[in-house]
């Protein structure tokens, strides 16, 4: 009785704001709704058929895959290295940790803004440095160049993601028994071999969380892309989320946009299933 | 080994407790490590340093020397411009109007669901828990179109309401997760004792459980406030006019308006970041605890 009273409002709220729209997205993906009219037609699988030949969709998929690949590799390795460097290094390391954590609390809008200035052709930091060290042939307008726009946005995005990964790895490191690492070093394993053969395997639970979080964030990423390139130039930095936004809220192909949203959801679902499989495997391993 | 160590180690840096008894080579290694870390930290903080420098410079100086030099004469003029002509005041107020109710209500909902699902469990409550938490993984873009239609029909387009409502809805998963996990750690006997004393469930929840759950509430408050404050997607979808702009949307649209006034933009970016920075500095412990949920226990 009380359980029902406590649950009624939150659960109804959740159903209306999260679940009903999720189901509706599937529904709209079979229509040609334009976003404004009250009527629309059912078009069956037309929207999904259209993806097969849509070069923008293909491009968005490729970019999303690149982003996801970067999300798996970059924050994980750099975050782990900084975490290792900061773990148990005396009182000073606490101050350093806080300073490294800082990007976590910043909005991606702010981060995008700042990184625009780093890439800026005239006074951007990267171009200034390239010029100073005599590599001026590599100077360019990084965000306005289709060859570098996406990679530049991903790098800026990783800046924050590295901090998140580091936090999680540092928490994971506190759970690594000191006796084990000391024993390995006494056996003459050396620091890097201890890291590779003792610490990294013990960090598996943390690594799975870092990778899953990073991949899911990469699939969602929109703010920073909107801020820095809006998917341009010439759609060269579009990901699925940005393409979906363009189709639905710029071109008003809400039906087609919904179909893209459905694809995005299915990709996320695969990641989540993989994540829970790994988690369950770990639980069995440790029980 | 220990004796030899003591003989050679001269306490140069007594602040570092762990290295007090380490051999000289190890201490040298620590020093080198810190030098490297400092270099890395400076590199890593360059973006943040850049904004602060720019915000203190006049536009003339930025035009002359770019943004990566120290200001000749630091001034707060940019902050005044952002505050008065850049509408920072209005946007901040809008952000607060969205963030505070959404944070409070989503946590309140999490308390209710978390308590019901852990202490008043019933057949199917575990599935309901999974169902409520699963929402955490849904990319917001997936539900963007139906929500747009829903709010349009309800006449709420271009108001602050859609953002409040959506943030509450999408906050339910994390709040349910944290609160249920917390309530599960409280012995059932505590609740039963109160119930035997004649208290009803609502009373037990408010009088007995809530005081115990302050740390978890703090974790959620820091996380939810930061996420909602920093959000940019929903304002883009649900608002159009200047009056309904949150600070993040205001900051983003400033970029289009005054594309050269870098000083104003930096000042605005800093103003927009102050609330989350303050929370981060003072409640870092809770923030970190929230971020590392589930990563340690495996």
XYZ file of C-alpha atoms in Angstrom:
585
model
C 0.000 0.000 0.000
C 2.650 2.512 1.052
C 4.924 1.225 -1.681
C 2.225 2.099 -4.182
C 1.770 5.592 -2.735
C 5.505 6.263 -2.863
C 5.948 4.892 -6.352
C 2.846 6.241 -8.088
C 3.989 9.739 -8.956
C 7.667 9.079 -9.795
C 6.865 6.024 -11.904
C 4.075 7.784 -13.829
C 6.395 10.713 -14.410
C 9.079 8.393 -15.724
C 6.613 6.616 -17.986
C 5.377 9.875 -19.505
C 8.720 11.651 -19.908
C 11.093 8.792 -20.746
C 9.330 5.590 -21.775
C 6.404 6.935 -23.768
C 8.676 9.136 -25.938
C 11.034 6.205 -26.447
C 8.211 4.054 -27.774
C 6.872 6.973 -29.821
C 10.223 7.367 -31.529
C 9.885 3.854 -32.907
C 6.359 4.725 -34.029
C 7.362 7.962 -35.782
C 10.223 6.196 -37.516
C 7.626 4.442 -39.674
C 5.963 7.721 -40.716
C 6.734 10.749 -42.848
C 5.779 13.290 -40.167
C 7.155 16.778 -40.826
C 7.075 18.098 -37.283
C 4.131 20.452 -37.578
C 1.156 19.017 -39.397
C -1.415 16.990 -37.505
C -1.503 14.310 -40.140
C 1.158 12.013 -41.461
C 1.365 8.820 -43.465
C 2.705 5.446 -42.595
C 5.564 4.669 -44.895
C 6.590 1.288 -43.521
C 10.322 0.758 -43.657
C 10.923 3.558 -46.191
C 12.945 5.622 -43.725
C 15.240 2.709 -43.016
C 15.499 1.878 -46.707
C 16.540 5.448 -47.324
C 19.518 5.114 -44.993
C 21.088 2.549 -47.278
C 21.649 5.093 -50.012
C 21.936 8.246 -47.889
C 25.539 9.414 -48.013
C 24.991 11.696 -45.024
C 23.864 8.746 -42.949
C 26.846 6.659 -44.006
C 29.136 9.542 -43.205
C 27.524 10.013 -39.785
C 27.902 6.313 -39.006
C 31.581 6.375 -39.976
C 32.212 9.430 -37.839
C 30.346 7.896 -34.909
C 32.495 4.774 -35.202
C 35.674 6.865 -35.230
C 34.477 8.815 -32.207
C 33.620 5.603 -30.353
C 37.005 4.091 -31.178
C 38.718 7.196 -29.843
C 36.470 7.048 -26.763
C 37.688 3.529 -26.048
C 41.393 4.266 -26.463
C 42.204 7.871 -25.572
C 40.542 8.607 -22.204
C 41.316 5.097 -20.995
C 45.066 5.153 -21.628
C 45.771 8.774 -20.742
C 43.411 8.658 -17.760
C 45.123 5.519 -16.481
C 48.612 6.962 -16.880
C 47.749 10.138 -14.959
C 45.971 8.089 -12.293
C 49.055 5.883 -11.860
C 51.271 8.940 -11.625
C 49.043 10.482 -8.943
C 48.184 7.429 -6.870
C 49.764 7.539 -3.400
C 52.311 10.242 -4.071
C 52.093 12.109 -0.804
C 50.102 15.122 0.268
C 50.847 17.182 -2.819
C 49.115 14.679 -5.074
C 45.770 15.582 -3.521
C 46.077 19.151 -4.813
C 47.174 17.868 -8.195
C 44.237 15.494 -8.345
C 41.776 18.322 -7.736
C 43.347 20.389 -10.488
C 43.247 17.489 -12.921
C 39.609 16.823 -12.002
C 38.585 20.361 -12.851
C 37.278 19.837 -16.421
C 34.653 17.438 -15.067
C 32.561 20.228 -13.639
C 32.751 22.390 -16.765
C 29.987 22.450 -19.326
C 30.790 21.114 -22.781
C 29.607 24.477 -24.070
C 32.382 26.185 -22.150
C 34.887 23.529 -23.179
C 33.877 23.887 -26.817
C 34.260 27.649 -26.577
C 37.755 27.405 -25.146
C 38.942 24.830 -27.603
C 37.729 26.912 -30.525
C 40.389 29.386 -29.447
C 43.007 26.687 -29.258
C 42.328 25.689 -32.859
C 41.717 29.191 -34.174
C 43.778 29.920 -37.321
C 45.146 33.337 -36.358
C 45.863 33.370 -32.639
C 45.048 29.758 -31.796
C 47.542 28.140 -29.489
C 48.295 25.178 -31.737
C 49.029 27.349 -34.749
C 51.214 29.679 -32.685
C 53.227 26.719 -31.417
C 53.508 25.176 -34.871
C 54.802 28.468 -36.216
C 57.304 28.927 -33.383
C 58.812 25.489 -33.784
C 59.098 25.861 -37.537
C 56.337 23.524 -38.587
C 54.282 26.231 -40.241
C 53.387 23.910 -43.117
C 51.064 22.138 -40.661
C 49.279 25.331 -39.635
C 45.645 25.376 -40.596
C 42.132 26.335 -39.567
C 41.611 23.020 -37.826
C 37.873 23.354 -37.368
C 37.186 24.732 -40.838
C 39.130 21.989 -42.583
C 37.092 18.868 -43.421
C 40.213 16.732 -42.902
C 40.733 17.773 -39.287
C 37.394 19.102 -37.985
C 36.113 15.864 -36.474
C 39.421 14.827 -34.940
C 39.788 18.280 -33.395
C 36.360 18.098 -31.770
C 37.077 14.586 -30.482
C 40.341 15.789 -28.937
C 38.544 18.616 -27.130
C 35.871 16.203 -25.943
C 38.535 13.775 -24.699
C 40.018 16.511 -22.555
C 37.057 16.234 -20.196
C 36.649 12.500 -20.615
C 40.240 11.927 -19.515
C 39.444 13.566 -16.190
C 36.409 11.330 -15.680
C 38.446 8.229 -16.516
C 41.159 9.340 -14.120
C 38.705 9.738 -11.243
C 37.373 6.233 -11.766
C 40.833 4.696 -12.113
C 42.027 6.429 -8.958
C 39.060 4.971 -7.091
C 39.893 1.578 -8.568
C 43.542 1.896 -7.545
C 42.615 2.325 -3.892
C 41.127 -1.170 -4.069
C 44.394 -2.705 -5.335
C 46.062 -4.371 -2.327
C 49.430 -2.838 -1.628
C 50.944 -6.164 -0.619
C 50.428 -7.465 -4.126
C 52.244 -4.631 -5.875
C 54.993 -4.630 -3.259
C 55.422 -8.364 -3.570
C 55.740 -8.038 -7.328
C 58.350 -5.297 -7.018
C 60.332 -7.286 -4.452
C 60.308 -10.190 -6.884
C 62.104 -7.813 -9.203
C 59.238 -7.245 -11.559
C 60.010 -3.549 -12.041
C 57.386 -0.800 -12.111
C 56.008 -1.200 -15.601
C 55.814 -4.968 -15.417
C 53.982 -4.662 -12.097
C 51.580 -2.250 -13.741
C 51.009 -4.537 -16.675
C 50.717 -7.859 -14.916
C 49.354 -6.926 -11.502
C 47.657 -3.541 -11.505
C 45.963 -3.517 -14.898
C 44.281 -6.923 -14.420
C 43.052 -5.831 -11.002
C 41.658 -2.655 -12.533
C 39.414 -4.580 -14.854
C 36.164 -3.586 -13.144
C 37.163 0.092 -13.265
C 38.281 -0.237 -16.886
C 34.940 -1.656 -17.923
C 33.124 1.227 -16.274
C 35.468 3.752 -17.894
C 35.071 2.270 -21.347
C 31.296 1.860 -21.099
C 30.836 5.391 -19.786
C 33.118 6.834 -22.403
C 31.438 4.989 -25.280
C 27.940 5.909 -24.137
C 29.011 9.540 -23.751
C 30.522 9.478 -27.219
C 27.247 8.224 -28.701
C 25.340 11.011 -26.946
C 27.795 13.771 -27.743
C 26.100 16.741 -29.263
C 26.766 19.861 -27.175
C 30.424 20.199 -27.984
C 29.927 19.386 -31.640
C 27.127 21.930 -31.930
C 29.332 24.494 -30.285
C 32.479 23.872 -32.302
C 31.475 22.922 -35.854
C 27.743 22.129 -35.982
C 28.800 19.028 -37.862
C 30.571 21.026 -40.551
C 32.304 21.900 -42.719
C 30.167 20.109 -45.311
C 28.945 17.575 -42.721
C 32.498 16.307 -42.314
C 32.143 16.178 -38.526
C 28.506 15.018 -38.291
C 27.864 12.176 -35.891
C 24.567 10.314 -35.632
C 23.221 12.630 -32.925
C 24.031 15.729 -34.998
C 22.661 14.211 -38.195
C 19.479 13.274 -36.360
C 19.158 16.846 -35.119
C 19.720 18.247 -38.602
C 17.204 15.971 -40.268
C 14.536 16.633 -37.634
C 15.004 20.201 -36.481
C 16.637 21.844 -39.490
C 15.035 20.017 -42.408
C 11.912 18.908 -40.491
C 12.087 15.313 -41.689
C 10.934 14.165 -38.263
C 10.029 10.716 -39.549
C 13.465 10.140 -40.964
C 15.042 11.776 -37.918
C 13.164 9.333 -35.703
C 14.513 6.444 -37.748
C 18.051 7.736 -37.169
C 17.217 8.038 -33.454
C 16.088 4.425 -33.457
C 19.409 3.363 -34.972
C 21.252 5.374 -32.330
C 19.193 3.672 -29.638
C 19.911 0.199 -31.017
C 23.654 0.902 -31.083
C 23.489 2.098 -27.467
C 21.556 -1.021 -26.551
C 24.325 -3.220 -27.924
C 26.883 -1.349 -25.806
C 24.744 -1.702 -22.686
C 24.165 -5.411 -23.213
C 27.900 -5.864 -23.638
C 28.496 -3.854 -20.467
C 26.097 -5.892 -18.347
C 27.520 -9.156 -19.702
C 30.989 -8.054 -18.615
C 29.683 -6.917 -15.240
C 27.949 -10.219 -14.638
C 31.057 -12.128 -15.676
C 33.042 -10.129 -13.161
C 30.552 -10.758 -10.381
C 30.821 -14.502 -10.938
C 34.583 -14.178 -10.983
C 34.727 -12.412 -7.647
C 31.991 -14.259 -5.784
C 68.325 -2.141 4.099
C 66.323 0.060 6.417
C 69.418 1.199 8.302
C 71.216 2.040 5.103
C 68.175 3.925 3.912
C 68.086 6.012 7.025
C 71.772 6.771 6.720
C 71.535 8.225 3.254
C 68.163 9.899 3.369
C 68.389 13.497 4.410
C 64.983 14.958 5.175
C 64.794 17.559 2.442
C 61.076 17.384 2.074
C 59.451 16.343 5.303
C 55.990 17.183 4.017
C 55.926 14.025 2.004
C 55.244 11.351 4.596
C 55.442 8.378 2.296
C 58.879 9.240 0.981
C 60.484 10.062 4.315
C 62.226 6.746 4.595
C 62.706 6.068 0.921
C 66.218 5.899 -0.530
C 67.645 8.907 -2.272
C 67.148 7.503 -5.745
C 63.470 6.951 -4.978
C 63.128 10.494 -3.711
C 64.840 11.777 -6.806
C 62.346 9.796 -8.791
C 59.515 11.435 -6.872
C 60.944 14.869 -7.623
C 61.271 14.064 -11.313
C 57.775 12.624 -11.318
C 56.409 15.817 -9.820
C 58.277 17.942 -12.335
C 56.740 15.886 -15.120
C 53.339 16.048 -13.472
C 53.609 19.817 -13.138
C 54.471 20.151 -16.804
C 51.581 17.881 -17.691
C 49.239 19.780 -15.399
C 50.155 23.092 -17.006
C 49.627 21.609 -20.451
C 46.356 20.075 -19.320
C 45.171 23.336 -17.758
C 46.070 25.557 -20.713
C 42.475 25.741 -21.944
C 41.298 26.889 -18.512
C 44.189 29.321 -18.155
C 43.359 30.750 -21.582
C 39.812 31.680 -20.593
C 40.911 33.385 -17.409
C 43.610 35.396 -19.214
C 41.236 36.448 -21.962
C 38.503 37.498 -19.569
C 40.871 39.976 -17.907
C 42.038 41.685 -21.078
C 40.591 44.549 -23.019
C 39.405 43.784 -26.513
C 42.036 46.136 -27.893
C 44.767 44.156 -26.222
C 43.315 40.858 -27.416
C 43.304 42.274 -30.929
C 46.921 43.321 -30.566
C 48.462 40.351 -28.801
C 46.004 37.500 -29.055
C 44.705 35.627 -26.057
C 47.714 33.669 -24.828
C 49.719 36.472 -23.217
C 49.468 37.862 -19.709
C 47.220 40.934 -19.543
C 49.104 44.272 -19.411
C 46.482 45.614 -17.128
C 43.901 43.268 -15.683
C 40.397 44.670 -15.673
C 36.960 43.353 -14.863
C 35.348 45.362 -17.648
C 34.487 42.202 -19.603
C 32.531 40.862 -16.660
C 30.561 44.088 -16.454
C 29.724 43.914 -20.158
C 28.723 40.237 -19.924
C 26.616 40.959 -16.878
C 24.829 44.012 -18.202
C 24.714 43.971 -21.988
C 25.270 40.248 -22.414
C 22.186 39.457 -20.323
C 24.140 37.131 -18.038
C 21.854 38.188 -15.196
C 18.706 37.032 -16.929
C 20.249 33.781 -18.180
C 21.622 32.917 -14.757
C 18.207 33.425 -13.232
C 16.645 31.154 -15.868
C 19.257 28.503 -15.202
C 18.533 28.639 -11.502
C 14.794 28.411 -12.153
C 15.404 25.226 -14.109
C 18.195 23.647 -12.094
C 16.943 24.042 -8.542
C 13.421 22.621 -8.928
C 14.628 19.848 -11.241
C 17.397 18.864 -8.830
C 15.179 18.926 -5.770
C 12.235 17.085 -7.301
C 14.326 14.397 -8.993
C 16.057 13.663 -5.670
C 12.713 13.633 -3.874
C 11.427 11.110 -6.410
C 14.588 9.052 -5.941
C 14.036 9.010 -2.173
C 10.482 7.754 -2.636
C 11.306 5.077 -5.208
C 14.521 4.045 -3.490
C 12.793 3.606 -0.154
C 9.817 1.758 -1.599
C 11.987 -0.574 -3.669
C 14.408 -1.450 -0.895
C 12.382 -1.444 2.326
C 8.853 -2.103 1.066
C 9.759 -4.584 -1.642
C 7.007 -6.573 -3.279
C 6.869 -9.184 -6.050
C 8.245 -7.509 -9.146
C 10.030 -4.715 -7.324
C 13.412 -5.875 -8.598
C 12.199 -5.711 -12.193
C 10.698 -2.302 -11.572
C 14.066 -1.170 -10.209
C 15.876 -2.369 -13.346
C 13.231 -0.696 -15.487
C 13.631 2.632 -13.693
C 17.429 2.563 -13.772
C 17.651 1.515 -17.434
C 16.570 5.016 -18.460
C 20.047 6.192 -17.526
C 21.448 4.739 -20.729
C 18.946 6.179 -23.205
C 20.607 8.856 -25.339
C 18.456 11.971 -24.994
C 18.403 12.393 -28.769
C 16.295 9.253 -29.024
C 13.344 10.859 -27.240
C 13.848 14.388 -28.552
C 11.192 14.367 -31.305
C 8.279 12.932 -29.308
C 9.048 15.274 -26.413
C 9.179 18.219 -28.792
C 5.731 17.270 -30.077
C 4.382 16.706 -26.590
C 5.494 20.083 -25.248
C 4.434 21.866 -28.404
C 0.922 20.507 -28.068
C 0.810 21.372 -24.386
C 1.711 24.962 -25.278
C 4.912 24.815 -23.283
C 7.336 25.401 -26.165
C 9.698 28.291 -25.463
C 9.132 28.237 -21.705
C 11.336 26.838 -18.948
C 8.860 24.047 -18.148
C 10.019 21.442 -20.685
C 13.562 21.599 -19.321
C 12.413 21.226 -15.711
C 10.144 18.309 -16.587
C 12.659 16.481 -18.758
C 15.490 16.858 -16.259
C 13.285 15.424 -13.530
C 12.335 12.492 -15.748
C 15.898 11.752 -16.790
C 17.083 12.249 -13.210
C 14.849 9.483 -11.875
C 17.182 6.617 -12.924
C 20.326 7.867 -11.177
C 18.406 9.090 -8.109
C 16.586 5.765 -7.788
C 19.854 3.866 -8.140
C 21.728 5.854 -5.514
C 18.899 5.987 -2.993
C 17.938 2.341 -3.323
C 21.543 1.258 -2.876
C 21.789 3.475 0.156
C 18.551 2.391 1.839
C 19.551 -1.241 1.310
C 22.528 -0.683 3.611
C 20.313 0.494 6.490
C 19.318 -2.408 8.759
C 15.655 -3.326 8.439
C 15.446 -3.468 12.239
C 15.638 0.336 12.411
C 12.546 0.662 10.301
C 10.715 -2.098 12.110
C 11.369 -0.541 15.508
C 9.825 2.707 14.312
C 6.860 0.920 12.770
C 6.217 -0.959 16.020
C 6.251 2.387 17.799
C 3.293 3.287 15.648
C 4.925 5.460 13.002
C 3.590 5.159 9.461
C 5.922 4.697 6.495
C 5.995 8.353 5.551
C 6.993 9.252 9.087
C 9.665 6.573 9.157
C 11.036 7.849 5.884
C 11.143 11.495 6.957
C 12.116 11.143 10.609
C 14.333 8.074 10.592
C 15.668 7.444 7.122
C 16.237 10.920 5.703
C 18.566 12.108 8.474
C 20.702 9.023 7.863
C 20.824 9.542 4.125
C 22.305 13.041 4.047
C 25.584 11.913 2.423
C 23.720 10.174 -0.405
C 21.495 13.196 -0.858
C 24.643 15.318 -1.102
C 26.076 13.003 -3.758
C 22.904 13.332 -5.808
C 22.573 17.057 -5.274
C 26.090 17.761 -6.557
C 25.738 15.453 -9.559
C 22.258 16.537 -10.565
C 22.942 20.229 -10.110
C 26.090 20.044 -12.236
C 24.519 18.012 -15.028
C 21.367 20.080 -15.238
C 23.221 23.376 -14.991
C 25.619 22.373 -17.757
C 22.976 20.989 -20.088
C 22.707 22.484 -23.520
C 20.687 20.021 -25.590
C 17.216 20.679 -24.182
C 17.356 24.483 -24.402
C 18.315 24.118 -28.070
C 15.301 21.936 -28.722
C 12.676 23.547 -26.502
C 13.363 27.268 -26.560
C 13.731 29.987 -29.112
C 13.388 33.392 -27.500
C 15.931 35.217 -25.411
C 13.592 35.221 -22.411
C 13.696 31.451 -22.030
C 17.443 31.089 -22.445
C 19.565 29.345 -19.859
C 23.101 30.502 -19.253
C 24.666 27.770 -21.401
C 22.428 28.570 -24.328
C 23.081 32.253 -23.752
C 26.807 31.609 -23.845
C 26.495 29.596 -27.049
C 24.428 32.266 -28.760
C 26.858 34.969 -27.700
C 29.350 33.328 -29.999
C 27.233 34.190 -33.005
C 26.452 37.735 -31.931
C 29.783 39.188 -30.975
C 32.130 36.941 -32.830
C 35.081 39.188 -32.121
C 34.422 40.094 -28.495
C 36.473 37.291 -27.047
C 36.838 39.078 -23.744
C 33.082 39.170 -23.215
C 32.742 35.534 -24.191
C 35.407 34.455 -21.717
C 33.850 36.474 -18.944
C 30.481 34.922 -19.737
C 32.012 31.426 -19.801
C 33.506 32.025 -16.373
C 30.275 33.446 -14.975
C 28.445 30.412 -16.347
C 30.929 28.065 -14.671
C 30.996 29.688 -11.239
C 28.095 27.723 -9.672
C 29.423 24.323 -10.707
C 32.986 25.309 -9.795
C 31.872 26.349 -6.327
C 29.997 23.089 -5.856
C 32.956 21.167 -7.164
C 35.415 22.854 -4.837
C 33.321 22.540 -1.690
C 31.625 19.205 -2.283
C 34.303 17.423 -4.255
C 34.151 14.397 -1.968
C 30.492 13.787 -2.822
C 30.986 14.562 -6.456
C 33.766 12.005 -6.790
C 31.796 9.444 -4.850
C 28.922 9.869 -7.259
C 31.141 9.506 -10.301
C 32.793 6.350 -9.058
C 29.567 4.527 -8.202
C 29.896 0.909 -9.053
C 33.435 1.125 -10.371
C 35.122 -0.219 -7.261
C 32.874 -2.981 -6.128
C 32.817 -4.547 -9.592
